[in-house]
Amino acid sequence: MKTIPVEALNELDAAIELAALAREIARHDKLYHGKDQPEISDAAYDALVARNRAIEARFPNLIRTDSPSRRVGAAVAEGFAKSRHGEPMLSLDNVFSPDEFSDFCKRIRRFLGIAEDGALAFVGEPKIDGLSINLLYENGVFIKGATRGDGAEGEDVTANLLTIPSLPRKLTPPFPAQIEIRGEVFMEKADFLGFRAAQEKAAEAREARRAAGEKLGDAIVIPANPRNAAAGSVRQLDARITATRPLKLLAYAMGSASEAPAETHHAFLDELRRWGFAVNPLSRRLDSEDVAEAFQAEIGAGRAALAYDIDGVVYKLDRIDWQRRLGFVGRAPRWAVAW
Ligand code: IVH
């Protein structure tokens, strides 16, 4: 990547670099979402996206129609039916320090017209590194489930999701007539190690058969990390294979709904539990910005001991009426952030 400071770029260099970034980020999106085999770290990917955003902020006239800031994830892969989400599945902006978190809070207060010392309550949730999915329930019955895909439409993986024991087939009443529930499918670290060891053994056996001249089917994929293992497992064309994988599901958000189920996010999480979903037990209502900062430190200190990989903590403004007023900018909500 070029290291010329954004302020020093001229318009021609900026246009050339934006074209290169659009191509490069699209390639990484495809590797990450389409093939579940990323080539670069999340941090390196975030740096590309941040550089793209910074150049676009300086040269808004150069924003491309295929700009990565207008897209989420990758396009639908071949082999699955497409499924349009009732509401788009968006992404989250990141902060990396107490200062940046504080700026995020200031922006919220300014937007809502709240006093500078006005308290903001959040819910903090570990950001599990898995595969996000959208689950449609009608009259309390699970109808279909899809991957995020490009944010507007994903892959219909209903049959595969039905093999996950923690996915409720029916909700405990009362519930809205129609609701989309969002959550993360993931593999715990210990389960991942067991699964990878089994795949390695299977690959060795396959190699022995190949050496003996046998004609073989598909290669055996050895996933690099729990995220890739979970994503690859959900995106199997044969649900019988998914059924053998140790997958879990935690629910944390909603998409479209025929009626609003709660006035605060923490009350919504209680509803999710009541309906029958697993909700992360570490998710917590945080009364103020300071309490949120303390939570960040607490989760950070306990991170290595968690049963699953996380890549941060998501902070969501607790009041849903305020979430609605804040709305979205680009592909991310103004009322939530990943730290
Ligand atoms: S909320 C509009 N909550 O993070 C809010 N996302 O960058 C959208 N994720 O694709 C997401 N844990 O896969 C939310 N507790 C959580 C999450 C979470 C993990 C992932 C999710 C999404 C990505 C957003």
Short mmCIF file of C-alpha atoms and ligand atoms in Angstrom, two decimals:
data_model
loop_
_atom_site.label_atom_id
_atom_site.label_comp_id
_atom_site.label_asym_id
_atom_site.label_seq_id
_atom_site.Cartn_x
_atom_site.Cartn_y
_atom_site.Cartn_z
CA MET A 1 0.00 0.00 0.00
CA LYS A 2 1.14 3.55 -0.73
CA THR A 3 2.18 5.51 2.33
CA ILE A 4 1.84 9.06 0.97
CA PRO A 5 -0.18 10.95 3.60
CA VAL A 6 -3.73 11.55 2.36
CA GLU A 7 -3.24 15.34 2.71
CA ALA A 8 -0.32 15.16 0.27
CA LEU A 9 -2.16 13.25 -2.49
CA ASN A 10 -3.02 15.12 -5.67
CA GLU A 11 -6.28 14.38 -7.45
CA LEU A 12 -4.77 12.10 -10.07
CA ASP A 13 -2.89 9.98 -7.51
CA ALA A 14 -6.05 9.85 -5.38
CA ALA A 15 -8.14 8.59 -8.32
CA ILE A 16 -5.54 5.95 -9.17
CA GLU A 17 -5.30 4.78 -5.57
CA LEU A 18 -9.10 4.66 -5.10
CA ALA A 19 -9.35 2.43 -8.18
CA ALA A 20 -6.64 0.14 -6.79
CA LEU A 21 -8.28 0.07 -3.33
CA ALA A 22 -11.70 -0.77 -4.82
CA ARG A 23 -10.14 -3.73 -6.66
CA GLU A 24 -8.04 -4.83 -3.68
CA ILE A 25 -10.81 -4.57 -1.07
CA ALA A 26 -13.26 -6.40 -3.37
CA ARG A 27 -10.69 -9.19 -3.72
CA HIS A 28 -10.27 -9.49 0.05
CA ASP A 29 -14.07 -9.37 0.56
CA LYS A 30 -14.38 -12.27 -1.86
CA LEU A 31 -11.65 -14.27 -0.08
CA TYR A 32 -13.19 -13.56 3.32
CA HIS A 33 -16.91 -13.93 2.62
CA GLY A 34 -16.96 -15.98 -0.58
CA LYS A 35 -14.25 -18.52 0.16
CA ASP A 36 -13.76 -18.12 3.92
CA GLN A 37 -10.01 -17.99 3.27
CA PRO A 38 -8.69 -14.50 4.02
CA GLU A 39 -5.15 -13.60 2.98
CA ILE A 40 -4.65 -10.64 5.30
CA SER A 41 -5.38 -9.91 8.95
CA ASP A 42 -8.55 -8.07 9.99
CA ALA A 43 -6.34 -5.15 11.07
CA ALA A 44 -4.69 -4.94 7.64
CA TYR A 45 -8.13 -5.10 5.98
CA ASP A 46 -9.47 -2.36 8.30
CA ALA A 47 -6.44 -0.22 7.38
CA LEU A 48 -7.29 -0.52 3.65
CA VAL A 49 -10.92 0.43 4.33
CA ALA A 50 -9.82 3.37 6.53
CA ARG A 51 -7.39 4.61 3.86
CA ASN A 52 -10.16 4.39 1.24
CA ARG A 53 -12.52 6.34 3.52
CA ALA A 54 -9.91 9.02 4.25
CA ILE A 55 -9.16 9.58 0.56
CA GLU A 56 -12.89 9.73 -0.24
CA ALA A 57 -13.42 12.25 2.57
CA ARG A 58 -10.80 14.51 0.98
CA PHE A 59 -11.93 13.96 -2.61
CA PRO A 60 -15.72 13.34 -2.43
CA ASN A 61 -15.95 13.97 -6.18
CA LEU A 62 -13.80 10.87 -6.78
CA ILE A 63 -16.08 8.42 -4.91
CA ARG A 64 -16.53 5.52 -7.30
CA THR A 65 -19.81 3.72 -8.05
CA ASP A 66 -18.01 0.50 -7.05
CA SER A 67 -16.53 2.09 -3.92
CA PRO A 68 -16.02 -0.34 -1.01
CA SER A 69 -17.74 2.22 1.26
CA ARG A 70 -20.97 1.52 -0.64
CA ARG A 71 -20.78 -2.24 -0.28
CA VAL A 72 -20.91 -4.71 2.60
CA GLY A 73 -19.25 -8.11 2.33
CA ALA A 74 -19.15 -10.06 -0.88
CA ALA A 75 -21.64 -11.03 -3.54
CA VAL A 76 -23.66 -14.23 -3.34
CA ALA A 77 -21.65 -17.37 -4.16
CA GLU A 78 -22.90 -19.91 -6.68
CA GLY A 79 -24.77 -22.94 -5.42
CA PHE A 80 -27.24 -21.37 -2.96
CA ALA A 81 -30.54 -19.68 -3.67
CA LYS A 82 -30.53 -15.96 -3.03
CA SER A 83 -32.48 -14.55 -0.13
CA ARG A 84 -33.33 -10.87 0.20
CA HIS A 85 -33.19 -9.51 3.75
CA GLY A 86 -36.28 -7.64 4.97
CA GLU A 87 -33.90 -4.95 6.15
CA PRO A 88 -30.29 -4.63 5.00
CA MET A 89 -27.60 -6.25 7.14
CA LEU A 90 -25.08 -3.56 7.78
CA SER A 91 -21.66 -3.26 9.24
CA LEU A 92 -20.16 -1.46 12.22
CA ASP A 93 -17.68 1.37 12.43
CA ASN A 94 -14.65 0.78 14.64
CA VAL A 95 -12.98 2.72 17.42
CA PHE A 96 -9.60 1.78 18.83
CA SER A 97 -9.08 3.93 21.93
CA PRO A 98 -10.92 5.63 24.82
CA ASP A 99 -10.54 8.92 22.92
CA GLU A 100 -12.21 7.53 19.83
CA PHE A 101 -14.98 6.00 21.95
CA SER A 102 -15.48 9.35 23.63
CA ASP A 103 -15.71 11.03 20.19
CA PHE A 104 -18.36 8.47 19.23
CA CYS A 105 -20.35 9.43 22.38
CA LYS A 106 -19.93 13.14 21.63
CA ARG A 107 -21.28 12.66 18.10
CA ILE A 108 -24.34 10.88 19.54
CA ARG A 109 -24.97 13.68 22.07
CA ARG A 110 -24.55 16.36 19.43
CA PHE A 111 -26.91 14.58 17.03
CA LEU A 112 -29.57 14.05 19.72
CA GLY A 113 -29.12 17.53 21.17
CA ILE A 114 -28.19 16.18 24.63
CA ALA A 115 -26.04 18.14 27.11
CA GLU A 116 -22.30 17.39 27.02
CA ASP A 117 -22.47 15.73 30.43
CA GLY A 118 -25.72 13.86 29.67
CA ALA A 119 -25.53 10.15 30.52
CA LEU A 120 -25.69 7.62 27.69
CA ALA A 121 -26.51 4.02 28.56
CA PHE A 122 -25.13 1.29 26.31
CA VAL A 123 -25.24 -2.47 26.07
CA GLY A 124 -21.79 -4.03 25.64
CA GLU A 125 -21.58 -7.36 23.82
CA PRO A 126 -18.48 -9.42 23.00
CA LYS A 127 -18.02 -9.28 19.21
CA ILE A 128 -17.73 -12.94 18.33
CA ASP A 129 -15.75 -13.69 15.21
CA GLY A 130 -18.04 -16.02 13.30
CA LEU A 131 -20.54 -15.79 10.47
CA SER A 132 -23.46 -13.38 10.79
CA ILE A 133 -26.85 -14.70 9.77
CA ASN A 134 -30.41 -13.46 9.40
CA LEU A 135 -33.29 -15.67 10.61
CA LEU A 136 -36.88 -15.05 9.54
CA TYR A 137 -39.70 -16.12 11.90
CA GLU A 138 -43.35 -15.95 10.91
CA ASN A 139 -45.98 -16.56 13.59
CA GLY A 140 -43.19 -17.86 15.78
CA VAL A 141 -41.99 -20.48 13.29
CA PHE A 142 -38.49 -20.46 11.73
CA ILE A 143 -39.06 -19.93 8.00
CA LYS A 144 -35.65 -19.28 6.50
CA GLY A 145 -32.10 -18.23 7.27
CA ALA A 146 -29.50 -16.48 5.16
CA THR A 147 -25.90 -15.31 5.28
CA ARG A 148 -25.18 -11.59 5.09
CA GLY A 149 -23.97 -11.72 1.46
CA ASP A 150 -23.73 -8.20 0.03
CA GLY A 151 -25.88 -6.80 2.86
CA ALA A 152 -29.07 -6.62 0.77
CA GLU A 153 -29.24 -10.29 -0.14
CA GLY A 154 -27.40 -13.35 1.07
CA GLU A 155 -27.35 -17.08 0.53
CA ASP A 156 -30.31 -19.15 1.68
CA VAL A 157 -28.71 -21.61 4.11
CA THR A 158 -31.95 -22.64 5.86
CA ALA A 159 -31.30 -26.40 5.63
CA ASN A 160 -27.81 -25.98 7.11
CA LEU A 161 -28.98 -23.74 9.94
CA LEU A 162 -31.64 -26.29 10.89
CA THR A 163 -28.79 -28.63 11.92
CA ILE A 164 -27.65 -26.20 14.66
CA PRO A 165 -29.05 -27.37 18.03
CA SER A 166 -29.19 -23.87 19.58
CA LEU A 167 -31.38 -22.47 16.75
CA PRO A 168 -35.01 -22.26 17.98
CA ARG A 169 -37.42 -23.83 15.46
CA LYS A 170 -40.33 -22.20 17.31
CA LEU A 171 -40.46 -19.15 19.56
CA THR A 172 -42.09 -19.07 22.97
CA PRO A 173 -45.15 -16.76 22.71
CA PRO A 174 -45.93 -13.92 22.68
CA PHE A 175 -43.88 -12.77 19.67
CA PRO A 176 -44.32 -10.37 16.73
CA ALA A 177 -46.17 -11.95 13.78
CA GLN A 178 -43.08 -11.47 11.65
CA ILE A 179 -39.53 -10.79 12.82
CA GLU A 180 -35.95 -11.15 11.55
CA ILE A 181 -33.40 -12.13 14.19
CA ARG A 182 -29.69 -11.60 13.63
CA GLY A 183 -26.87 -13.44 15.27
CA GLU A 184 -23.53 -15.11 14.91
CA VAL A 185 -22.82 -18.74 14.08
CA PHE A 186 -19.45 -19.74 15.50
CA MET A 187 -17.24 -22.59 16.64
CA GLU A 188 -15.70 -22.61 20.11
CA LYS A 189 -11.90 -22.76 20.21
CA ALA A 190 -11.75 -26.27 21.73
CA ASP A 191 -14.29 -27.60 19.21
CA PHE A 192 -12.30 -25.99 16.41
CA LEU A 193 -9.06 -27.72 17.49
CA GLY A 194 -10.86 -31.08 17.58
CA PHE A 195 -12.48 -30.46 14.21
CA ARG A 196 -9.21 -29.36 12.59
CA ALA A 197 -7.38 -32.41 13.95
CA ALA A 198 -10.08 -34.63 12.43
CA GLN A 199 -9.79 -32.83 9.07
CA GLU A 200 -5.98 -33.25 9.13
CA LYS A 201 -6.35 -36.95 9.78
CA ALA A 202 -8.90 -37.26 6.98
CA ALA A 203 -6.58 -35.35 4.63
CA GLU A 204 -3.71 -37.75 5.42
CA ALA A 205 -5.92 -40.76 4.76
CA ARG A 206 -7.04 -39.19 1.50
CA GLU A 207 -3.43 -38.58 0.50
CA ALA A 208 -2.62 -42.24 1.15
CA ARG A 209 -5.52 -43.29 -1.10
CA ARG A 210 -4.39 -40.86 -3.77
CA ALA A 211 -0.86 -42.28 -3.61
CA ALA A 212 -2.38 -45.73 -4.07
CA GLY A 213 -3.93 -44.52 -7.33
CA GLU A 214 -7.52 -44.13 -6.14
CA LYS A 215 -9.76 -41.55 -7.85
CA LEU A 216 -10.84 -39.01 -5.25
CA GLY A 217 -13.68 -36.53 -4.65
CA ASP A 218 -13.38 -33.03 -3.23
CA ALA A 219 -10.25 -31.95 -1.39
CA ILE A 220 -10.45 -31.73 2.40
CA VAL A 221 -10.32 -28.16 3.64
CA ILE A 222 -8.21 -27.53 6.74
CA PRO A 223 -9.55 -24.28 8.21
CA ALA A 224 -7.06 -21.73 9.53
CA ASN A 225 -9.21 -20.48 12.41
CA PRO A 226 -12.62 -20.96 14.09
CA ARG A 227 -14.21 -18.21 11.99
CA ASN A 228 -13.30 -19.89 8.71
CA ALA A 229 -14.38 -23.27 10.10
CA ALA A 230 -17.81 -21.88 11.09
CA ALA A 231 -18.31 -20.04 7.81
CA GLY A 232 -17.19 -23.03 5.73
CA SER A 233 -19.48 -25.32 7.72
CA VAL A 234 -22.57 -23.16 7.22
CA ARG A 235 -21.84 -22.80 3.52
CA GLN A 236 -21.73 -26.53 2.77
CA LEU A 237 -23.97 -27.53 -0.13
CA ASP A 238 -24.79 -30.77 1.73
CA ALA A 239 -26.51 -30.05 5.07
CA ARG A 240 -25.52 -33.53 6.31
CA ILE A 241 -21.94 -32.27 6.48
CA THR A 242 -22.99 -29.15 8.39
CA ALA A 243 -24.80 -31.43 10.85
CA THR A 244 -21.47 -33.04 11.84
CA ARG A 245 -19.86 -29.68 12.71
CA PRO A 246 -19.88 -28.32 16.29
CA LEU A 247 -21.67 -25.01 15.58
CA LYS A 248 -23.30 -22.64 18.03
CA LEU A 249 -25.53 -19.62 17.61
CA LEU A 250 -25.83 -16.46 19.71
CA ALA A 251 -28.52 -13.89 18.85
CA TYR A 252 -27.92 -10.14 19.26
CA ALA A 253 -30.02 -7.98 16.92
CA MET A 254 -33.14 -7.76 14.81
CA GLY A 255 -33.95 -6.74 11.27
CA SER A 256 -37.47 -6.08 10.06
CA ALA A 257 -40.36 -6.74 12.47
CA SER A 258 -44.14 -6.40 12.26
CA GLU A 259 -44.10 -4.69 15.68
CA ALA A 260 -41.40 -3.34 17.97
CA PRO A 261 -40.65 -5.96 20.63
CA ALA A 262 -38.93 -3.65 23.15
CA GLU A 263 -38.01 -0.06 23.98
CA THR A 264 -34.43 -0.75 25.01
CA HIS A 265 -31.79 -3.07 23.65
CA HIS A 266 -31.32 -4.80 27.00
CA ALA A 267 -35.08 -5.50 27.16
CA PHE A 268 -34.86 -6.84 23.59
CA LEU A 269 -32.07 -9.24 24.69
CA ASP A 270 -34.39 -10.44 27.48
CA GLU A 271 -37.09 -11.07 24.87
CA LEU A 272 -34.62 -13.04 22.75
CA ARG A 273 -33.87 -15.25 25.77
CA ARG A 274 -37.54 -15.68 26.50
CA TRP A 275 -38.25 -16.67 22.88
CA GLY A 276 -35.61 -19.37 23.22
CA PHE A 277 -32.42 -17.90 21.77
CA ALA A 278 -29.02 -18.16 23.38
CA VAL A 279 -27.76 -14.65 24.18
CA ASN A 280 -24.18 -14.04 25.24
CA PRO A 281 -24.21 -14.14 29.08
CA LEU A 282 -21.42 -11.53 29.12
CA SER A 283 -23.64 -8.93 27.41
CA ARG A 284 -24.35 -6.19 29.93
CA ARG A 285 -26.21 -2.91 30.29
CA LEU A 286 -23.69 -0.13 30.97
CA ASP A 287 -25.03 3.02 32.61
CA SER A 288 -22.50 5.48 31.24
CA GLU A 289 -19.51 6.06 29.03
CA ASP A 290 -17.15 5.43 32.00
CA VAL A 291 -18.81 2.13 32.84
CA ALA A 292 -18.45 1.16 29.16
CA GLU A 293 -14.72 1.90 29.31
CA ALA A 294 -14.37 -0.27 32.41
CA PHE A 295 -16.27 -3.06 30.61
CA GLN A 296 -13.83 -2.81 27.70
CA ALA A 297 -10.92 -3.36 30.10
CA GLU A 298 -12.73 -6.22 31.82
CA ILE A 299 -13.50 -8.07 28.57
CA GLY A 300 -9.97 -7.41 27.33
CA ALA A 301 -8.48 -8.92 30.49
CA GLY A 302 -10.69 -12.01 30.20
CA ARG A 303 -10.38 -12.41 26.44
CA ALA A 304 -7.80 -15.22 26.31
CA ALA A 305 -9.86 -17.31 28.75
CA LEU A 306 -13.05 -17.09 26.67
CA ALA A 307 -14.21 -20.29 24.98
CA TYR A 308 -14.47 -18.46 21.63
CA ASP A 309 -12.54 -15.87 19.61
CA ILE A 310 -13.71 -12.28 19.79
CA ASP A 311 -12.43 -9.33 17.79
CA GLY A 312 -13.64 -6.62 20.14
CA VAL A 313 -16.75 -5.48 21.95
CA VAL A 314 -19.86 -4.00 20.32
CA TYR A 315 -21.44 -1.05 22.13
CA LYS A 316 -25.07 -0.30 21.30
CA LEU A 317 -27.02 2.66 22.61
CA ASP A 318 -29.64 1.13 24.91
CA ARG A 319 -32.60 3.37 24.04
CA ILE A 320 -34.20 2.18 20.81
CA ASP A 321 -36.06 5.47 20.19
CA TRP A 322 -32.64 7.14 20.17
CA GLN A 323 -31.26 4.45 17.83
CA ARG A 324 -34.11 5.26 15.44
CA ARG A 325 -33.41 8.98 15.55
CA LEU A 326 -29.70 8.46 14.97
CA GLY A 327 -30.18 6.13 12.00
CA PHE A 328 -27.38 5.09 9.69
CA VAL A 329 -24.58 6.71 7.80
CA GLY A 330 -23.14 4.81 4.83
CA ARG A 331 -23.11 1.16 5.80
CA ALA A 332 -23.00 1.56 9.59
CA PRO A 333 -25.35 2.71 12.36
CA ARG A 334 -24.60 5.97 14.22
CA TRP A 335 -25.80 4.35 17.46
CA ALA A 336 -23.38 1.42 17.67
CA VAL A 337 -19.68 0.89 17.35
CA ALA A 338 -17.14 -1.94 17.56
CA TRP A 339 -14.18 -1.32 19.90
S1 IVH B 1 -24.70 -5.80 15.60
C1 IVH B 1 -26.36 -2.63 12.91
N1 IVH B 1 -23.74 -7.27 17.51
O1 IVH B 1 -20.03 -7.77 13.56
C2 IVH B 1 -25.64 -3.52 13.84
N2 IVH B 1 -22.74 -7.48 15.36
O2 IVH B 1 -19.34 -5.39 11.78
C3 IVH B 1 -25.08 -4.69 13.15
N3 IVH B 1 -20.96 -9.14 15.25
O3 IVH B 1 -21.43 -8.72 10.56
C4 IVH B 1 -24.38 -5.72 13.88
N4 IVH B 1 -21.06 -9.78 17.35
O4 IVH B 1 -21.15 -10.51 12.20
C5 IVH B 1 -23.63 -6.94 16.21
N5 IVH B 1 -23.02 -8.55 19.30
C6 IVH B 1 -22.93 -8.22 18.03
C7 IVH B 1 -21.99 -8.81 17.17
C8 IVH B 1 -21.92 -8.41 15.84
C9 IVH B 1 -20.45 -9.97 16.18
C10 IVH B 1 -20.49 -9.06 13.86
C11 IVH B 1 -21.55 -9.35 12.85
C12 IVH B 1 -21.52 -8.23 11.85
C13 IVH B 1 -20.29 -7.49 12.22
C14 IVH B 1 -20.52 -6.01 12.07
#
